[in-house]
XYZ file of C-alpha atoms in Angstrom:
528
model
C 0.162 0.128 0.071
C 2.749 2.055 0.873
C 4.649 1.317 -2.200
C 1.560 2.236 -4.262
C 1.179 5.868 -2.690
C 4.972 6.594 -3.364
C 4.547 5.676 -6.932
C 1.710 8.049 -7.168
C 3.320 10.542 -5.646
C 6.430 10.091 -7.954
C 4.042 10.052 -11.049
C 2.300 13.156 -9.840
C 5.460 15.000 -9.516
C 7.083 13.974 -12.805
C 3.605 14.930 -14.491
C 2.470 18.242 -12.624
C -1.165 18.447 -14.083
C -2.023 14.628 -12.869
C -4.861 13.599 -10.547
C -4.344 11.592 -7.581
C -4.349 8.442 -9.525
C -1.719 9.714 -11.846
C -4.133 10.412 -14.827
C -2.932 13.470 -16.784
C -5.274 16.045 -16.643
C -5.296 18.917 -19.331
C -3.131 21.811 -18.186
C -3.832 25.302 -16.702
C -4.112 27.809 -19.181
C -0.880 29.939 -19.888
C 0.623 32.299 -22.444
C 0.952 30.828 -25.512
C 4.261 29.555 -26.265
C 6.114 31.450 -29.583
C 6.833 28.914 -32.284
C 8.927 31.496 -34.515
C 10.277 34.269 -32.676
C 13.687 34.200 -31.033
C 15.049 37.112 -28.830
C 17.207 38.256 -32.036
C 14.270 38.071 -34.422
C 11.800 40.270 -31.528
C 14.482 43.001 -31.184
C 15.314 43.000 -34.950
C 11.563 43.534 -35.768
C 10.846 45.982 -33.211
C 13.799 47.869 -34.208
C 12.739 48.020 -37.997
C 9.172 49.416 -36.460
C 10.919 51.887 -34.267
C 13.118 53.343 -37.270
C 9.476 53.632 -39.155
C 7.872 55.451 -36.646
C 11.112 57.967 -36.384
C 11.649 58.057 -40.090
C 7.873 59.749 -40.081
C 9.446 62.185 -37.701
C 12.085 63.141 -39.357
C 10.724 63.260 -42.868
C 7.754 65.848 -41.358
C 10.519 67.928 -40.072
C 12.698 67.777 -43.134
C 12.801 70.949 -45.657
C 11.369 68.697 -48.498
C 8.580 67.745 -46.972
C 8.056 70.678 -43.991
C 8.528 73.397 -46.644
C 9.149 77.243 -45.911
C 6.633 79.763 -45.585
C 5.888 82.372 -48.284
C 8.617 85.078 -48.249
C 8.251 88.984 -49.545
C 11.114 91.576 -50.156
C 11.157 95.460 -49.447
C 10.720 95.899 -53.192
C 7.329 93.793 -52.667
C 8.448 90.702 -54.816
C 7.396 87.513 -53.382
C 8.568 84.093 -53.156
C 6.096 81.413 -52.619
C 6.256 78.508 -49.765
C 7.230 75.211 -50.441
C 6.139 72.054 -48.324
C 3.288 71.662 -45.936
C 4.326 75.071 -44.588
C 4.154 76.871 -48.164
C 0.971 75.054 -49.474
C -1.224 75.672 -45.990
C 0.143 79.158 -45.519
C 1.705 78.492 -41.757
C 3.325 80.673 -39.764
C 6.186 79.323 -37.850
C 3.750 78.719 -34.810
C 1.316 76.765 -36.676
C 4.025 74.943 -38.129
C 5.791 73.866 -34.717
C 1.963 73.089 -33.763
C 1.905 70.194 -36.506
C 4.785 68.653 -34.697
C 2.984 68.802 -31.269
C -0.379 67.715 -32.705
C 1.120 64.343 -32.842
C 2.585 64.372 -29.306
C -1.204 64.921 -28.382
C -2.323 61.681 -29.477
C 0.582 60.036 -27.960
C 0.563 61.914 -24.755
C -3.264 60.851 -24.276
C -3.438 56.987 -25.419
C 0.314 55.827 -23.617
C -1.450 55.554 -20.308
C -4.812 54.014 -21.700
C -2.256 51.279 -23.305
C -0.296 50.593 -20.585
C -3.381 50.337 -18.454
C -5.340 47.816 -21.157
C -1.930 45.501 -20.766
C -3.199 44.116 -17.645
C -6.309 42.954 -19.362
C -5.353 42.565 -22.818
C -2.683 40.760 -24.145
C 0.085 43.253 -24.720
C 1.175 42.118 -28.180
C -2.060 42.423 -29.714
C -2.311 45.680 -28.412
C 1.033 46.934 -30.166
C -1.148 45.303 -33.506
C -4.036 47.776 -33.015
C -1.827 50.352 -32.215
C 0.167 49.842 -36.122
C -3.158 49.762 -37.445
C -4.180 53.250 -36.274
C -0.542 54.541 -37.136
C -1.137 53.531 -40.688
C -4.302 55.272 -40.853
C -2.597 58.110 -39.678
C -0.044 58.468 -41.952
C -2.268 57.898 -45.041
C -4.506 60.569 -43.304
C -1.533 62.954 -43.493
C -0.683 62.436 -47.187
C -4.599 63.070 -47.919
C -4.930 66.414 -45.916
C -6.214 69.572 -47.209
C -5.814 72.220 -44.594
C -4.198 72.873 -41.332
C -6.813 71.217 -39.183
C -7.270 68.200 -41.490
C -3.427 66.991 -40.776
C -3.244 67.898 -37.328
C -6.039 65.598 -36.450
C -4.142 63.297 -38.862
C -1.001 63.854 -37.004
C -2.967 62.994 -33.661
C -3.761 59.612 -34.776
C -0.451 58.714 -35.832
C 0.614 60.003 -32.137
C -2.390 57.655 -30.811
C -0.949 54.824 -33.077
C 2.749 54.619 -31.622
C 1.687 55.088 -28.020
C 1.193 51.365 -27.688
C 4.472 50.216 -29.353
C 6.438 52.976 -27.178
C 4.931 51.513 -23.769
C 5.176 48.120 -24.496
C 8.023 47.270 -27.072
C 10.909 48.275 -24.454
C 9.496 45.906 -21.509
C 9.292 42.934 -24.223
C 13.152 43.736 -24.802
C 13.815 43.872 -21.416
C 12.484 40.546 -20.828
C 14.114 38.618 -23.451
C 17.646 40.285 -23.737
C 20.934 38.406 -21.925
C 21.118 39.626 -18.226
C 24.512 40.938 -18.938
C 23.526 42.709 -22.225
C 20.459 44.594 -21.015
C 21.367 48.141 -21.848
C 23.034 47.101 -25.063
C 19.939 45.644 -26.238
C 18.198 48.740 -25.193
C 20.541 50.960 -26.796
C 20.126 48.888 -30.265
C 16.714 49.565 -29.925
C 16.606 53.305 -29.229
C 19.533 53.730 -31.795
C 16.602 53.529 -34.279
C 15.170 57.165 -32.663
C 18.247 59.373 -34.229
C 18.826 56.541 -36.905
C 15.114 57.013 -38.136
C 15.111 60.945 -37.826
C 18.270 61.102 -40.173
C 17.007 58.631 -42.581
C 13.671 60.677 -42.508
C 15.346 63.853 -43.009
C 16.965 62.353 -46.156
C 13.770 60.648 -47.401
C 11.807 63.539 -46.812
C 14.053 66.020 -48.640
C 14.426 63.701 -51.676
C 10.710 62.806 -51.871
C 9.684 66.257 -51.548
C 12.083 67.911 -53.510
C 11.840 65.403 -56.592
C 8.055 64.729 -56.302
C 5.485 66.096 -53.588
C 5.379 65.905 -49.697
C 2.568 63.754 -50.033
C 4.177 60.867 -51.326
C 6.590 60.738 -48.295
C 3.555 59.333 -46.013
C 2.149 56.954 -48.611
C 5.583 55.504 -48.669
C 5.616 55.085 -44.885
C 2.173 53.071 -44.824
C 3.190 50.710 -47.313
C 6.532 50.185 -45.219
C 4.531 49.765 -42.234
C 1.667 47.708 -43.368
C 3.434 44.034 -43.197
C 4.373 44.886 -39.631
C 0.537 45.367 -38.896
C -0.377 42.072 -40.614
C 2.260 40.344 -38.623
C 0.836 41.922 -35.231
C -2.453 40.045 -35.511
C -1.028 36.706 -37.117
C 1.727 36.083 -34.906
C 1.274 33.886 -31.282
C 1.188 36.615 -29.050
C 3.917 36.703 -26.094
C 3.374 37.773 -22.846
C 5.048 39.919 -20.414
C 7.051 39.005 -16.899
C 4.682 40.381 -14.132
C 1.424 39.624 -16.167
C -1.030 36.895 -15.944
C -2.220 35.757 -19.458
C -5.146 37.562 -20.850
C -7.104 34.712 -20.790
C -6.580 33.306 -17.261
C -8.701 34.093 -14.340
C -5.201 35.450 -12.341
C -5.323 38.540 -14.862
C -8.073 39.962 -12.790
C -6.873 41.976 -10.013
C -7.965 41.587 -6.389
C -9.674 44.781 -6.357
C -11.528 43.891 -9.179
C -12.615 40.553 -7.532
C -13.478 42.073 -4.171
C -15.527 44.877 -5.856
C -17.310 42.279 -8.075
C -18.295 40.407 -4.790
C -19.384 43.500 -3.046
C -22.060 44.331 -5.876
C -23.514 40.872 -6.037
C -24.036 41.154 -2.461
C -25.810 44.618 -3.129
C -28.023 43.332 -6.059
C -28.538 40.353 -3.855
C -30.082 42.209 -0.954
C -31.871 44.803 -2.986
C -35.204 43.452 -1.425
C -37.506 46.301 -2.066
C -37.860 45.088 -5.689
C -40.527 42.913 -6.758
C -40.211 39.448 -8.286
C -41.058 40.484 -11.871
C -38.450 43.037 -11.695
C -35.851 41.037 -10.130
C -36.432 38.514 -12.973
C -36.088 41.152 -15.621
C -33.057 42.800 -13.921
C -30.951 39.372 -14.177
C -31.236 39.662 -18.078
C -28.896 42.577 -18.373
C -28.130 43.909 -15.057
C -25.132 41.489 -14.649
C -23.315 42.231 -18.071
C -24.049 45.759 -17.026
C -22.645 45.951 -13.618
C -19.699 43.736 -14.473
C -18.836 46.360 -17.252
C -18.889 49.111 -14.995
C -16.968 47.594 -12.313
C -14.322 46.572 -14.969
C -13.674 50.175 -15.843
C -14.049 51.518 -12.685
C -11.376 49.226 -11.310
C -9.048 49.934 -14.222
C -9.061 53.366 -13.035
C -8.616 52.404 -9.528
C -5.638 50.342 -10.166
C -4.207 52.761 -12.572
C -4.284 55.736 -9.740
C -2.643 53.148 -7.226
C 0.026 52.446 -9.837
C 0.771 56.246 -10.685
C 0.891 56.863 -6.785
C 3.817 54.448 -6.700
C 5.534 56.191 -9.176
C 5.096 59.524 -8.068
C 6.376 58.789 -4.589
C 9.553 57.075 -6.270
C 12.507 59.559 -6.175
C 14.647 57.586 -8.537
C 12.159 57.431 -11.317
C 10.677 60.711 -10.942
C 14.426 62.164 -10.767
C 15.240 60.420 -13.796
C 12.269 61.656 -15.899
C 12.722 65.065 -14.471
C 16.190 64.859 -16.131
C 14.985 63.437 -19.432
C 12.232 66.294 -19.798
C 14.898 68.922 -20.034
C 16.956 66.797 -22.387
C 13.871 65.898 -24.784
C 13.056 69.831 -24.685
C 16.549 70.275 -26.378
C 16.576 66.985 -28.465
C 12.965 67.793 -29.632
C 13.467 71.182 -30.844
C 17.014 70.070 -32.629
C 15.312 67.264 -34.410
C 12.418 69.791 -35.612
C 14.056 73.135 -36.518
C 17.861 71.848 -36.980
C 17.886 71.780 -40.724
C 15.922 74.971 -40.810
C 18.725 76.803 -38.454
C 21.485 75.103 -39.952
C 20.587 76.387 -43.519
C 20.003 80.131 -42.225
C 23.189 80.052 -39.967
C 25.567 78.312 -42.178
C 23.876 78.712 -45.679
C 23.932 75.146 -46.153
C 22.746 74.137 -49.382
C 21.569 70.564 -48.248
C 20.843 70.958 -44.529
C 18.677 67.811 -44.570
C 21.444 65.671 -45.664
C 23.912 67.232 -43.800
C 22.199 67.461 -40.641
C 20.491 63.870 -41.333
C 24.132 62.183 -41.869
C 25.591 63.514 -38.738
C 22.637 62.512 -36.492
C 22.405 58.702 -38.182
C 26.077 58.269 -37.348
C 26.182 59.946 -34.165
C 22.921 58.610 -33.319
C 23.957 55.144 -33.896
C 27.593 54.996 -32.223
C 26.545 57.029 -29.169
C 23.346 55.048 -28.372
C 25.030 51.790 -28.954
C 28.105 52.966 -26.909
C 25.978 54.327 -24.158
C 24.793 50.852 -23.825
C 27.831 48.947 -24.056
C 29.490 51.446 -21.598
C 26.850 50.739 -19.016
C 26.983 46.943 -19.435
C 30.860 47.070 -19.010
C 30.723 49.200 -16.059
C 27.858 46.820 -14.824
C 24.578 47.960 -15.539
C 23.175 49.239 -12.228
C 21.153 52.271 -11.553
C 23.851 54.331 -9.628
C 26.079 53.768 -12.525
C 23.274 54.519 -15.061
C 23.122 57.944 -13.406
C 26.761 58.791 -13.447
C 26.886 58.045 -17.121
C 23.918 59.976 -17.730
C 25.153 63.055 -16.013
C 28.673 62.987 -17.245
C 27.698 62.170 -21.001
C 25.238 65.085 -21.079
C 27.440 67.882 -19.674
C 30.005 67.199 -21.674
C 28.015 66.885 -24.776
C 26.303 70.077 -23.893
C 29.474 71.970 -23.977
C 30.459 70.929 -27.362
C 27.270 71.151 -28.875
C 27.071 74.781 -27.229
C 30.591 75.427 -28.687
C 29.550 74.307 -31.904
C 27.088 77.371 -32.261
C 29.658 79.972 -31.508
C 31.899 79.374 -34.226
C 31.527 81.269 -37.549
C 32.949 78.531 -39.630
C 30.651 75.742 -40.776
C 33.608 73.072 -40.673
C 34.172 73.595 -36.790
C 30.624 73.709 -35.768
C 29.982 70.331 -37.604
C 33.026 68.956 -35.915
C 32.048 70.124 -32.447
C 28.509 69.546 -33.187
C 29.062 65.684 -34.242
C 30.970 65.099 -30.864
C 28.158 66.803 -28.867
C 25.649 64.656 -30.420
C 27.553 61.507 -29.986
C 28.162 62.320 -26.115
C 24.400 63.115 -26.061
C 22.799 60.469 -27.633
C 24.602 57.816 -25.085
C 22.222 58.686 -22.794
C 19.297 56.389 -24.633
C 19.926 53.186 -23.122
C 20.909 54.022 -19.520
C 17.837 56.200 -19.129
C 15.319 53.853 -20.094
C 17.310 51.011 -18.338
C 16.375 53.546 -15.103
C 12.820 53.537 -16.230
C 12.318 49.860 -16.551
C 14.410 48.884 -13.622
C 13.467 51.092 -10.940
C 9.748 49.630 -10.572
C 8.433 46.609 -10.008
C 8.022 44.029 -13.817
C 4.310 44.930 -13.672
C 4.792 48.932 -13.610
C 7.277 48.877 -16.656
C 4.479 49.389 -19.205
C 3.004 52.132 -17.278
C 6.632 53.578 -16.189
C 7.647 53.720 -20.118
C 4.022 55.279 -20.925
C 4.402 58.064 -18.149
C 7.658 58.772 -18.943
C 7.127 59.372 -22.633
C 3.853 61.326 -21.292
C 6.258 63.735 -19.158
C 9.127 63.938 -21.822
C 6.748 64.922 -24.262
C 4.156 67.134 -22.453
C 6.843 69.414 -20.823
C 9.517 68.509 -23.264
C 9.236 68.541 -27.100
C 5.673 69.172 -27.120
C 6.143 72.991 -26.079
C 9.568 73.169 -27.333
C 9.027 73.006 -31.083
C 6.391 75.868 -30.799
C 8.200 78.055 -28.386
C 11.673 77.875 -30.287
C 9.128 78.961 -33.176
C 8.221 81.872 -31.228
C 11.499 83.093 -29.907
C 12.871 82.868 -33.425
C 10.027 84.900 -34.610
C 10.951 87.394 -31.633
C 14.597 87.650 -32.048
C 14.984 86.686 -35.574
C 18.639 85.353 -35.364
C 18.881 81.275 -35.283
C 22.545 81.336 -33.824
C 20.997 83.030 -30.600
C 17.566 80.959 -30.559
C 19.996 77.543 -31.105
C 22.377 78.668 -27.906
C 19.798 79.748 -25.844
C 18.162 76.315 -26.875
C 21.380 74.594 -26.042
C 21.957 75.985 -22.856
C 18.909 73.712 -21.557
C 21.047 70.742 -21.638
C 23.194 71.770 -18.628
C 20.025 71.535 -15.984
C 19.332 68.177 -17.295
C 22.793 66.725 -16.752
C 22.531 68.267 -12.661
C 19.189 66.812 -12.248
C 20.613 63.205 -13.410
C 23.950 64.056 -11.309
C 21.391 64.110 -7.812
C 20.098 60.541 -9.136
C 23.754 59.217 -8.034
C 23.235 59.963 -4.651
C 19.562 58.577 -4.281
C 18.941 54.943 -2.599
C 18.068 52.833 -5.658
C 16.933 49.205 -5.470
C 16.808 47.231 -8.965
C 13.144 45.630 -8.783
C 13.566 43.610 -11.969
C 13.108 40.362 -10.270
C 10.751 41.689 -7.570
C 7.201 39.581 -7.782
C 4.010 41.342 -6.851
C 0.404 39.253 -5.810
C -1.073 37.363 -8.674
C 1.798 37.929 -10.836
C 3.040 34.629 -12.974
C 6.412 33.556 -14.059
C 6.584 33.608 -17.922
C 9.748 31.839 -19.858
C 11.589 34.243 -22.104
C 12.278 33.514 -25.243
C 15.770 32.633 -24.236
C 14.521 30.127 -22.171
C 11.630 28.759 -24.353
C 12.959 25.968 -25.993
C 15.147 24.464 -22.838
C 11.250 24.867 -21.165
C 9.824 22.760 -23.929
C 12.240 19.845 -24.081
C 11.854 19.387 -20.520
C 8.021 19.181 -20.665
C 8.433 16.620 -23.106
C 10.695 14.430 -21.127
C 8.450 15.003 -18.310
C 5.692 13.740 -20.219
C 7.200 10.995 -22.261
């Protein structure tokens, strides 16, 4: 008898989903195992998508697509405007608003997608977002006035919000432990690279064809990834239960549901007929209201955690000041260079500098932090030092009258400034619990755009309209990088904890892509 029980125990241990008699039962629902994705393929696909996203931003900022306003000299002869600005007869302020309109959609949608990730598979949310993005760029191509292109740009921002919030956590989950910052650096390298290619792409298409064709081309490039987002087996993030699992419901939602059921059951004032009728529609109605209410409650609780995290807040504040400058550089850079140094091919020159320095700087920053050992204090050290030295070179560059000295100093400055991309996002992902990473990335995006490059583009336009001197405008703008370096320097002295491996209630362990094949082999051997 004892031998029989022992055999049943061994059978149950070797087959974790077996009953007391050793019969194999249906395993519990877990996240679908990806059949095609590997970590490197995932990284490659996300990099291409990110590249296309930022190609769009570079294209609309290029002189070929953005164009120039109508100008008149003292004698009364006028030169017609070109591109979007010329066709819609926009002032510099209105032109800057088009750039910021994109950010409005991004800011509104980012926290929504981050919150939905707890109840809807994040990978599918990316597919939905890319669909909206494609509709937005098609709308940009078909726009007929200032307001139509503004609304279209908002849709582009809504579409990109899902990808920005969720792509980095996927990469962080599946990157080798000793190369996490390097992988993030490779991913964020696509930001300057995309901008640079966008300058060149927009300049060539706008000059040789029409600015509208640039947006049609972007839609064609993104469409295969829209399809991929819906047909591939969905992946799951660390710290989240599968969307189809009952564990995906939070404790707050379960408790609230029970309370509501008690209230309905004890509402004895209603008649029997009314109670019977209510059963037909009240449960679904109440359940939907509870789900919406509890998602908001969860969102507010998670926001409180983020706002009380000094490391997170310090990192984001430094990134806000940094992004204020970089956003204005990316939008006004070609136009400023053309006016200060009479660059005949400002799009090509700025695009070339940005793509080379962006790639080298971003990758170097990631590898350097991994070499130093990727910790939060080391990330802050790298952020403060590279930003301060890079700011000094960029500021000095605009002081030179020689275009060649400007290009040399500005290239070094951009190389150092772009080295921040890996470390700053590493801090965002690792100073919070795994289940908070999508919201952490979303709110970082909201803050850096809302207080950074959303106001910077129109404000720089207003400043230039007031002083009419692009050199002075560029120097004033560049000086804001110094406070960014100072804020990040404060982060070095904060008490920081890497929370990547911390678990929260109702979380489930997911198998990263790096370990998926090993897990499958173990499961097969256990069942055989």
